[in-house]
Coordinates of C-alpha atoms in Angstrom, one line a residue:
M1 CA -23.3 -20.1 -12.5
K2 CA -25.3 -18.1 -15.1
K3 CA -27.1 -16.2 -12.4
L4 CA -23.8 -15.3 -10.7
F5 CA -22.4 -14.0 -14.0
V6 CA -25.5 -11.8 -14.6
A7 CA -25.2 -10.5 -11.0
L8 CA -21.6 -9.5 -11.5
L9 CA -22.3 -7.9 -14.8
F10 CA -25.1 -5.9 -13.3
A11 CA -22.9 -4.8 -10.4
T12 CA -20.2 -3.7 -12.8
C13 CA -22.7 -1.7 -14.9
L14 CA -24.1 -0.2 -11.7
C15 CA -20.6 1.0 -10.7
Q16 CA -20.1 2.5 -14.1
N17 CA -23.4 4.4 -14.2
L18 CA -24.2 5.1 -10.6
Y19 CA -22.9 8.6 -10.5
S20 CA -23.3 9.6 -14.2
Q21 CA -24.9 13.0 -14.9
K22 CA -25.6 13.8 -11.2
Y23 CA -22.8 16.3 -10.8
K24 CA -20.0 17.9 -12.7
P25 CA -16.4 17.6 -11.7
V26 CA -14.7 21.0 -11.2
I27 CA -11.0 22.0 -11.3
E28 CA -9.7 24.6 -9.0
P29 CA -6.2 26.1 -9.2
F30 CA -3.5 25.1 -6.7
P31 CA -0.7 27.5 -7.3
G32 CA 2.9 26.9 -6.1
M33 CA 2.5 23.2 -5.6
V34 CA 5.7 22.2 -7.3
K35 CA 8.6 23.8 -9.2
A36 CA 9.1 22.8 -12.9
D37 CA 11.4 23.5 -15.8
S38 CA 10.0 26.6 -17.5
R39 CA 9.8 24.7 -20.9
L40 CA 7.3 22.3 -19.5
I41 CA 3.5 22.7 -19.6
L42 CA 2.4 22.4 -16.0
K43 CA -1.1 22.4 -14.6
T44 CA -1.6 22.0 -10.8
G45 CA -5.0 22.1 -9.1
Y46 CA -7.7 20.4 -7.0
L47 CA -10.3 18.1 -8.4
V48 CA -13.5 19.1 -6.6
V49 CA -16.2 16.4 -6.4
P50 CA -18.9 15.3 -4.0
E51 CA -17.6 13.6 -0.8
N52 CA -20.3 11.0 -1.2
R53 CA -21.5 10.7 -4.8
N54 CA -24.8 9.3 -3.6
K55 CA -25.3 12.8 -2.2
P56 CA -24.1 15.0 -5.2
T57 CA -25.3 18.3 -3.6
G58 CA -23.7 17.6 -0.3
R59 CA -20.1 18.2 1.1
K60 CA -17.3 18.4 -1.4
V61 CA -13.8 17.1 -1.3
K62 CA -10.7 18.7 -2.9
V63 CA -8.1 16.3 -4.2
P64 CA -4.7 17.7 -5.4
F65 CA -3.1 16.8 -8.7
L66 CA -0.3 17.9 -11.1
F67 CA -0.3 17.4 -14.8
V68 CA 2.9 18.0 -16.7
R69 CA 4.0 17.4 -20.2
R70 CA 6.5 18.7 -22.8
P71 CA 5.2 20.9 -25.6
D72 CA 5.6 18.2 -28.1
Q73 CA 3.6 15.7 -26.1
D74 CA -0.2 15.2 -26.7
A75 CA -2.5 16.6 -24.0
R76 CA -5.0 13.8 -24.5
K77 CA -3.1 10.6 -25.3
N78 CA -0.3 8.6 -23.8
I79 CA -0.9 10.1 -20.4
T80 CA 0.4 8.3 -17.4
L81 CA -1.4 8.7 -14.0
Y82 CA 0.4 7.7 -10.8
T83 CA -1.0 7.4 -7.3
T84 CA 1.1 6.3 -4.4
G85 CA 0.4 3.4 -2.1
G86 CA -0.8 3.2 1.5
P87 CA -3.6 3.8 1.7
G88 CA -3.2 7.2 3.5
Y89 CA -0.1 8.6 1.8
S90 CA 0.1 11.7 -0.4
T91 CA 1.5 11.4 -4.0
T92 CA 2.1 15.1 -4.7
A93 CA 3.6 16.0 -1.3
N94 CA 6.7 14.0 -2.2
I95 CA 7.3 15.7 -5.6
Y96 CA 9.3 18.9 -5.1
S97 CA 10.6 19.7 -8.6
I98 CA 10.2 18.4 -12.2
S99 CA 13.0 18.6 -14.7
Y100 CA 12.6 18.6 -18.5
N101 CA 13.7 14.9 -18.7
S102 CA 12.0 13.8 -15.5
G103 CA 10.9 10.2 -14.9
W104 CA 7.6 9.2 -16.6
L105 CA 7.8 12.0 -19.2
A106 CA 9.8 9.5 -21.2
Y107 CA 6.4 7.9 -22.0
G108 CA 4.3 11.0 -22.5
G109 CA 2.4 13.4 -20.2
F110 CA 2.4 12.6 -16.5
I111 CA -0.2 13.1 -13.8
A112 CA 0.5 12.7 -10.0
F113 CA -2.8 12.4 -8.2
D114 CA -3.5 12.2 -4.5
Q115 CA -6.0 10.0 -2.7
R116 CA -8.8 11.8 -1.1
G117 CA -8.3 12.4 2.7
T118 CA -4.5 12.5 2.5
K119 CA -2.0 15.4 3.0
R120 CA -2.8 18.4 0.9
A121 CA -6.4 17.1 0.3
K122 CA -9.3 18.9 1.8
P123 CA -10.3 17.5 4.2
C124 CA -7.2 15.8 5.4
L125 CA -7.9 12.8 7.7
D126 CA -4.8 13.0 10.0
C127 CA -5.0 11.3 13.3
M128 CA -2.0 12.6 15.2
E129 CA -3.5 11.3 18.5
V130 CA -2.6 7.8 17.6
A131 CA 1.2 8.4 17.3
S132 CA 1.1 10.1 20.7
A133 CA -0.8 7.2 22.2
I134 CA 1.9 4.7 21.0
K135 CA 4.7 6.8 22.5
R136 CA 2.8 7.1 25.7
S137 CA 2.4 3.4 26.0
Y138 CA 6.2 2.9 25.8
R139 CA 7.0 5.8 28.2
E140 CA 4.5 4.9 30.8
G141 CA 4.4 1.1 30.4
K142 CA 0.7 1.2 29.7
N143 CA -1.4 -1.1 27.4
R144 CA -0.8 0.1 23.9
D145 CA -4.0 -1.3 22.4
S146 CA -6.2 0.5 25.0
L147 CA -4.5 3.8 24.4
V148 CA -4.7 3.5 20.6
S149 CA -8.4 2.6 20.8
A150 CA -9.1 5.7 22.9
A151 CA -7.1 7.8 20.4
V152 CA -9.0 6.4 17.4
K153 CA -12.3 7.1 19.1
Q154 CA -11.3 10.7 19.7
C155 CA -10.1 11.1 16.2
R156 CA -13.3 9.8 14.8
T157 CA -15.4 12.0 17.0
N158 CA -13.5 15.1 15.8
F159 CA -14.2 14.3 12.2
V160 CA -17.8 13.3 12.7
Q161 CA -18.4 16.6 14.5
Q162 CA -17.1 18.4 11.4
G163 CA -19.7 16.6 9.3
I164 CA -17.2 14.4 7.5
D165 CA -18.7 11.1 6.1
L166 CA -15.8 8.7 6.9
S167 CA -17.5 5.9 4.9
A168 CA -17.0 8.0 1.7
Y169 CA -13.2 7.6 1.9
N170 CA -12.9 4.2 0.1
T171 CA -11.5 2.6 -3.0
I172 CA -14.6 2.9 -5.2
E173 CA -14.9 6.6 -4.5
S174 CA -11.2 7.1 -5.2
A175 CA -11.5 5.2 -8.5
E176 CA -14.3 7.6 -9.4
D177 CA -12.0 10.5 -8.5
I178 CA -9.5 9.2 -11.0
N179 CA -12.0 8.8 -13.8
D180 CA -13.5 12.3 -13.0
L181 CA -10.1 13.8 -13.3
R182 CA -9.6 12.2 -16.7
L183 CA -12.9 13.6 -17.9
A184 CA -12.2 17.0 -16.5
L185 CA -8.9 17.2 -18.2
N186 CA -10.4 15.8 -21.5
I187 CA -8.0 12.8 -21.7
D188 CA -8.9 9.9 -23.9
S189 CA -7.4 7.1 -21.8
L190 CA -4.7 6.6 -19.2
N191 CA -1.7 4.4 -18.4
L192 CA -2.5 3.8 -14.7
V193 CA 0.5 3.2 -12.4
G194 CA -0.2 1.9 -8.9
I195 CA 2.0 0.6 -6.1
S196 CA 0.9 -1.7 -3.3
Y197 CA -2.6 -0.5 -2.2
S198 CA -2.9 1.8 -5.2
G199 CA -2.3 -1.2 -7.5
G200 CA -5.7 -2.5 -6.2
L201 CA -7.1 1.0 -6.7
M202 CA -6.0 1.0 -10.4
L203 CA -7.6 -2.4 -10.8
T204 CA -10.9 -1.0 -9.5
V205 CA -10.6 1.8 -12.1
A206 CA -10.1 -0.8 -14.8
R207 CA -13.2 -2.7 -13.7
N208 CA -15.5 0.3 -13.4
H209 CA -14.2 2.4 -16.3
P210 CA -12.4 0.2 -18.8
E211 CA -13.1 2.9 -21.5
G212 CA -10.6 5.2 -19.7
V213 CA -7.7 2.8 -19.3
R214 CA -5.1 2.1 -21.9
T215 CA -2.7 0.0 -19.7
L216 CA -2.0 -0.9 -16.1
I217 CA 1.5 -0.8 -14.6
L218 CA 1.3 -2.4 -11.1
N219 CA 4.2 -2.5 -8.7
S220 CA 3.7 -5.0 -5.9
P221 CA -0.1 -4.6 -6.1
L222 CA -2.5 -5.5 -3.3
P223 CA -5.8 -6.5 -5.0
G224 CA -8.7 -5.3 -2.9
Y225 CA -10.5 -8.6 -3.4
V226 CA -8.1 -10.6 -1.3
N227 CA -8.6 -10.9 2.5
F228 CA -5.1 -9.7 3.6
E229 CA -5.7 -10.3 7.3
E230 CA -6.2 -14.0 6.7
H231 CA -2.9 -14.3 4.8
A232 CA -0.5 -11.7 6.4
L233 CA 1.5 -14.1 8.5
F234 CA 1.7 -16.6 5.7
N235 CA 3.0 -13.8 3.5
I236 CA 5.7 -12.9 6.0
N237 CA 6.6 -16.6 6.4
E238 CA 6.9 -17.2 2.6
A239 CA 9.3 -14.2 2.4
L240 CA 11.4 -15.6 5.3
E241 CA 11.5 -18.9 3.5
Q242 CA 13.1 -17.2 0.5
V243 CA 15.8 -15.8 2.8
F244 CA 16.4 -19.2 4.3
R245 CA 16.7 -20.7 0.8
N246 CA 19.2 -18.1 -0.1
C247 CA 21.3 -19.0 2.9
E248 CA 21.1 -22.7 2.0
A249 CA 22.3 -21.9 -1.4
D250 CA 25.4 -20.2 0.2
S251 CA 26.8 -23.6 1.2
A252 CA 30.2 -22.1 1.9
D253 CA 29.0 -20.3 5.0
T254 CA 28.2 -22.8 7.8
K255 CA 26.9 -20.2 10.3
Y256 CA 23.6 -20.2 8.4
K257 CA 23.3 -24.0 8.4
N258 CA 20.5 -24.3 11.0
L259 CA 19.1 -20.7 10.7
R260 CA 15.5 -21.7 9.8
S261 CA 15.1 -24.1 12.8
D262 CA 17.0 -21.8 15.2
F263 CA 14.7 -18.9 14.2
H264 CA 11.6 -20.9 14.5
Q265 CA 12.5 -22.3 17.9
Y266 CA 13.7 -19.0 19.3
F267 CA 10.8 -16.8 18.4
A268 CA 8.2 -19.5 19.3
S269 CA 9.9 -19.8 22.8
I270 CA 9.7 -16.1 23.6
T271 CA 6.0 -15.7 22.7
G272 CA 4.4 -13.9 25.7
K273 CA 7.7 -12.9 27.3
K274 CA 8.7 -9.3 28.2
F275 CA 12.1 -7.7 28.1
T276 CA 13.4 -4.3 29.1
L277 CA 16.2 -1.9 28.1
A278 CA 17.2 1.7 28.8
Y279 CA 16.1 3.9 26.0
Q280 CA 16.9 7.6 25.4
E281 CA 14.6 9.6 23.1
K282 CA 16.1 11.9 20.5
D283 CA 16.9 15.3 22.0
S284 CA 16.4 14.0 25.5
S285 CA 19.0 14.0 28.2
K286 CA 17.3 11.2 30.2
S287 CA 16.9 7.6 29.5
I288 CA 13.8 5.6 30.5
R289 CA 13.2 1.9 31.1
I290 CA 11.1 0.5 28.4
S291 CA 9.4 -2.9 28.1
Y292 CA 9.3 -4.7 24.8
T293 CA 8.3 -8.1 23.4
K294 CA 9.1 -10.4 20.5
N295 CA 7.1 -8.0 18.3
E296 CA 9.8 -5.4 18.3
L297 CA 12.4 -8.1 17.5
L298 CA 10.3 -9.3 14.6
D299 CA 10.0 -5.7 13.5
A300 CA 13.8 -5.6 13.4
V301 CA 13.8 -8.5 11.0
I302 CA 10.8 -7.8 8.8
N303 CA 11.7 -4.1 8.4
R304 CA 14.8 -5.2 6.6
M305 CA 12.9 -7.4 4.2
N306 CA 13.5 -4.9 1.4
S307 CA 15.6 -4.8 -1.7
S308 CA 18.5 -2.8 -0.1
Q309 CA 18.7 -4.6 3.3
V310 CA 17.7 -8.2 2.7
N311 CA 21.3 -9.4 2.7
T312 CA 21.6 -8.2 6.4
V313 CA 18.6 -10.2 7.6
P314 CA 20.5 -13.5 8.3
G315 CA 23.0 -11.6 10.4
V316 CA 20.3 -9.8 12.4
M317 CA 18.6 -13.1 13.1
I318 CA 21.8 -14.6 14.4
D319 CA 22.4 -11.6 16.7
L320 CA 18.8 -11.7 18.1
I321 CA 18.9 -15.4 18.8
A322 CA 22.3 -14.9 20.5
G323 CA 20.8 -12.2 22.8
R324 CA 22.4 -9.3 21.1
R325 CA 19.1 -7.4 20.8
D326 CA 19.5 -3.9 22.2
K327 CA 20.7 -2.0 19.2
Y328 CA 18.0 -3.4 17.0
V329 CA 15.3 -2.7 19.5
R330 CA 16.5 0.9 19.9
E331 CA 16.3 1.2 16.1
V332 CA 12.7 0.0 16.1
L333 CA 11.8 2.3 19.0
D334 CA 13.4 5.3 17.2
G335 CA 10.9 4.7 14.5
Y336 CA 7.9 4.6 16.8
F337 CA 9.0 7.7 18.7
A338 CA 9.7 9.6 15.5
G339 CA 6.3 8.6 14.2
D340 CA 5.2 8.7 10.5
T341 CA 4.2 12.2 9.7
H342 CA 3.5 11.4 6.1
I343 CA 0.5 9.2 6.7
S344 CA -3.1 10.3 7.2
L345 CA -4.3 7.5 9.4
G346 CA -8.0 8.4 9.2
M347 CA -7.9 7.8 5.4
R348 CA -6.1 4.5 6.0
Y349 CA -8.7 3.4 8.6
S350 CA -11.6 4.2 6.3
V351 CA -10.2 2.2 3.4
Y352 CA -8.8 -0.7 5.3
C353 CA -11.8 -1.1 7.6
S354 CA -14.4 -1.0 4.7
E355 CA -12.5 -3.1 2.3
Q356 CA -10.4 -5.5 4.3
I357 CA -11.5 -5.9 8.0
D358 CA -15.2 -5.9 7.3
Y359 CA -14.7 -8.9 5.0
A360 CA -12.0 -10.8 6.9
D361 CA -12.7 -13.7 9.2
P362 CA -10.9 -13.1 12.5
L363 CA -10.9 -16.9 13.3
L364 CA -9.0 -17.6 10.1
G365 CA -6.5 -14.8 11.1
K366 CA -6.0 -16.5 14.4
Q367 CA -5.4 -19.9 12.8
Q368 CA -2.2 -18.5 11.3
D369 CA -0.9 -18.3 14.9
Q370 CA -1.4 -22.0 15.4
V371 CA 0.5 -23.1 12.3
L372 CA 3.2 -20.4 12.5
P373 CA 4.0 -20.2 16.3
W374 CA 7.2 -18.2 15.6
L375 CA 5.1 -15.4 14.2
A376 CA 2.1 -15.9 16.5
G377 CA 0.6 -12.6 17.8
Y378 CA 2.6 -10.4 15.6
P379 CA 0.8 -7.1 14.7
F380 CA 1.5 -7.1 11.0
N381 CA -0.6 -4.0 10.3
N382 CA -1.5 -0.8 12.1
V383 CA -5.2 -1.4 11.3
N384 CA -7.0 -4.3 13.0
H385 CA -10.5 -5.4 14.1
A386 CA -10.4 -3.5 17.4
I387 CA -9.5 -0.2 15.6
C388 CA -12.3 -0.8 13.0
S389 CA -14.8 -1.4 15.8
C390 CA -14.0 2.1 17.0
W391 CA -13.8 3.7 13.5
Q392 CA -17.3 2.4 12.4
V393 CA -17.5 2.8 8.7
K394 CA -19.8 1.0 6.3
P395 CA -18.3 -2.0 4.3
E396 CA -17.7 -1.4 0.6
P397 CA -20.2 -3.0 -1.8
A398 CA -19.6 -6.7 -2.5
I399 CA -18.3 -6.0 -6.0
A400 CA -15.1 -4.7 -4.3
K401 CA -14.4 -8.2 -3.2
Q402 CA -14.8 -9.8 -6.7
P403 CA -11.8 -10.5 -8.9
V404 CA -11.3 -8.0 -11.7
Y405 CA -12.0 -9.6 -15.1
S406 CA -10.4 -7.4 -17.7
S407 CA -8.7 -7.5 -21.1
V408 CA -6.7 -4.4 -20.4
P409 CA -3.0 -5.1 -20.9
A410 CA -1.1 -5.0 -17.6
L411 CA 2.5 -5.2 -16.4
I412 CA 2.8 -6.5 -12.9
S413 CA 6.0 -6.5 -10.8
A414 CA 6.7 -8.8 -7.7
G415 CA 9.7 -9.2 -5.4
D416 CA 10.3 -12.7 -4.2
I417 CA 11.2 -11.5 -0.7
D418 CA 8.2 -9.1 -0.4
P419 CA 6.6 -9.9 3.0
D420 CA 3.4 -8.0 2.2
C421 CA 2.2 -8.5 -1.4
R422 CA 3.4 -11.9 -2.4
P423 CA 3.6 -13.2 -6.0
F424 CA 0.6 -15.3 -4.9
Y425 CA -1.5 -12.1 -5.1
N426 CA 0.0 -11.1 -8.4
R427 CA -0.8 -14.5 -9.9
L428 CA -4.4 -14.1 -8.8
I429 CA -4.6 -10.8 -10.7
K430 CA -3.0 -12.4 -13.8
R431 CA -5.5 -15.3 -13.7
S432 CA -8.5 -13.1 -14.6
M433 CA -6.6 -10.7 -16.8
P434 CA -5.4 -12.6 -19.9
N435 CA -3.4 -9.7 -21.3
S436 CA -1.3 -9.3 -18.2
Q437 CA 2.4 -10.2 -17.7
L438 CA 4.1 -10.8 -14.4
L439 CA 7.7 -10.0 -13.5
I440 CA 9.0 -12.0 -10.5
I441 CA 12.3 -10.4 -9.4
H442 CA 14.8 -12.4 -7.3
N443 CA 16.0 -10.9 -4.0
K444 CA 13.7 -7.9 -4.2
G445 CA 11.3 -6.8 -1.6
H446 CA 8.1 -4.7 -1.7
A447 CA 7.8 -2.4 -4.7
P448 CA 10.8 -3.8 -6.7
G449 CA 10.1 -1.6 -9.7
F450 CA 10.4 -2.7 -13.4
S451 CA 14.1 -2.4 -14.2
V452 CA 16.2 -5.5 -13.8
D453 CA 20.0 -5.6 -14.5
G454 CA 19.8 -2.6 -16.8
T455 CA 16.7 -3.5 -18.8
D456 CA 13.6 -1.2 -18.4
Y457 CA 10.6 -3.5 -18.9
V458 CA 8.1 -0.6 -18.7
N459 CA 9.7 0.8 -21.8
L460 CA 9.4 -2.5 -23.6
F461 CA 5.8 -3.0 -22.4
L462 CA 4.5 0.4 -23.4
A463 CA 6.1 0.1 -26.8
N464 CA 3.7 -2.8 -27.5
P465 CA 1.5 -3.7 -24.5
Y466 CA 0.3 -6.9 -26.1
K467 CA 3.7 -8.3 -27.0
P468 CA 5.1 -11.0 -24.7
L469 CA 8.2 -10.0 -22.8
A470 CA 11.2 -12.1 -22.5
S471 CA 13.5 -12.2 -19.4
Q472 CA 17.0 -10.8 -20.1
S473 CA 18.4 -11.7 -16.6
K474 CA 18.9 -14.7 -14.4
N475 CA 17.3 -12.7 -11.6
L476 CA 14.0 -12.4 -13.4
I477 CA 11.1 -14.8 -14.3
V478 CA 8.5 -13.6 -16.7
E479 CA 5.1 -15.3 -16.4

């Protein structure tokens, strides 16, 4: 046990000192990124750092950020830094204007920071070939996995030919980006805000650079040290169980009486079966015959496991079991044919493959199918072992899979119907962070936020991060 502790301590020190004094972060201007109230002090730019910090004189990456504050707010203290989830999504690309009383300015200066490899970053690891392959699989009735694998290989080839080191787009490098930005802007310490994947990213910053972190504010965080692929179907099933319990609590409505057993029986019975319907693409005058499976039907259910749509889930289940499927399948297909233009899949592949897939046991993943036959075979993620075999990046160091032991105060938010980042993960974070507090919010899905029935718990937390919070709502449990 003592040897293990020493090894972990050494690994942490290594992460903190590995890149010190080998390079100097540079800030370059990025004019016109966002509009802001003229009274605000706004700085927009690129953080320029080595792509691979083990090769400090090699290729550089440029990562966009914006830093905004009111004139009376300190430029070095009480600064909040936010990075969106994913991985693979841009933070700044979704911010168009900033008002004088905007959002996080209530707590001090605010930084929105992108992940390397996403939109606006240089390079940007877009893989548009993949969306085209998925659409082609539906249009032509061809094997989706084969077409996607070919597209992933082509995308990787394009990046490698440009000299891009795909293994350098990972959580540890992104954590160093955040700390380098802090140093380049001469900021004492940060309140780090993360959502989903970026919650795990912020935990990595706290592990590797505790001196630069004042607090953590984590919205449905996915800690990098869990093996998501081994739990994903269990996560979905737990969220479904909450829906079924809600139905049972509504004893006045008998149509939900046997919903759990009916759902289990129906979806287990259609495993391996194919269905067809006529589908018309947007802006097309012709319809085509498309094949689909239970996966699209599960999409129709799971896509509604969010805070605004969860109350519709039981009705959708009843319709699907009764054979009223077409409108829901068309809705799912609309999403596939529209594609997700906001995500940079190459970045997502590099992070997910190096941190999750390389450490996940595919046999344990498969055992979920055996105990949850109604969910068996469901592709719960757009990154899998086959894709990572094509992408070929190095696994992150073993320290990335160790729990984060930290005394940094943290506020963690969880939704009890979240099908992805369950309260189970949040409790794991809390276990090794004694100054953390967990909000479990009833009937909320992924990224439920921190306001419950009119009370802003971020405001209460930041006023005194070490003071225990008390629930002021029947819909909230504070642990």
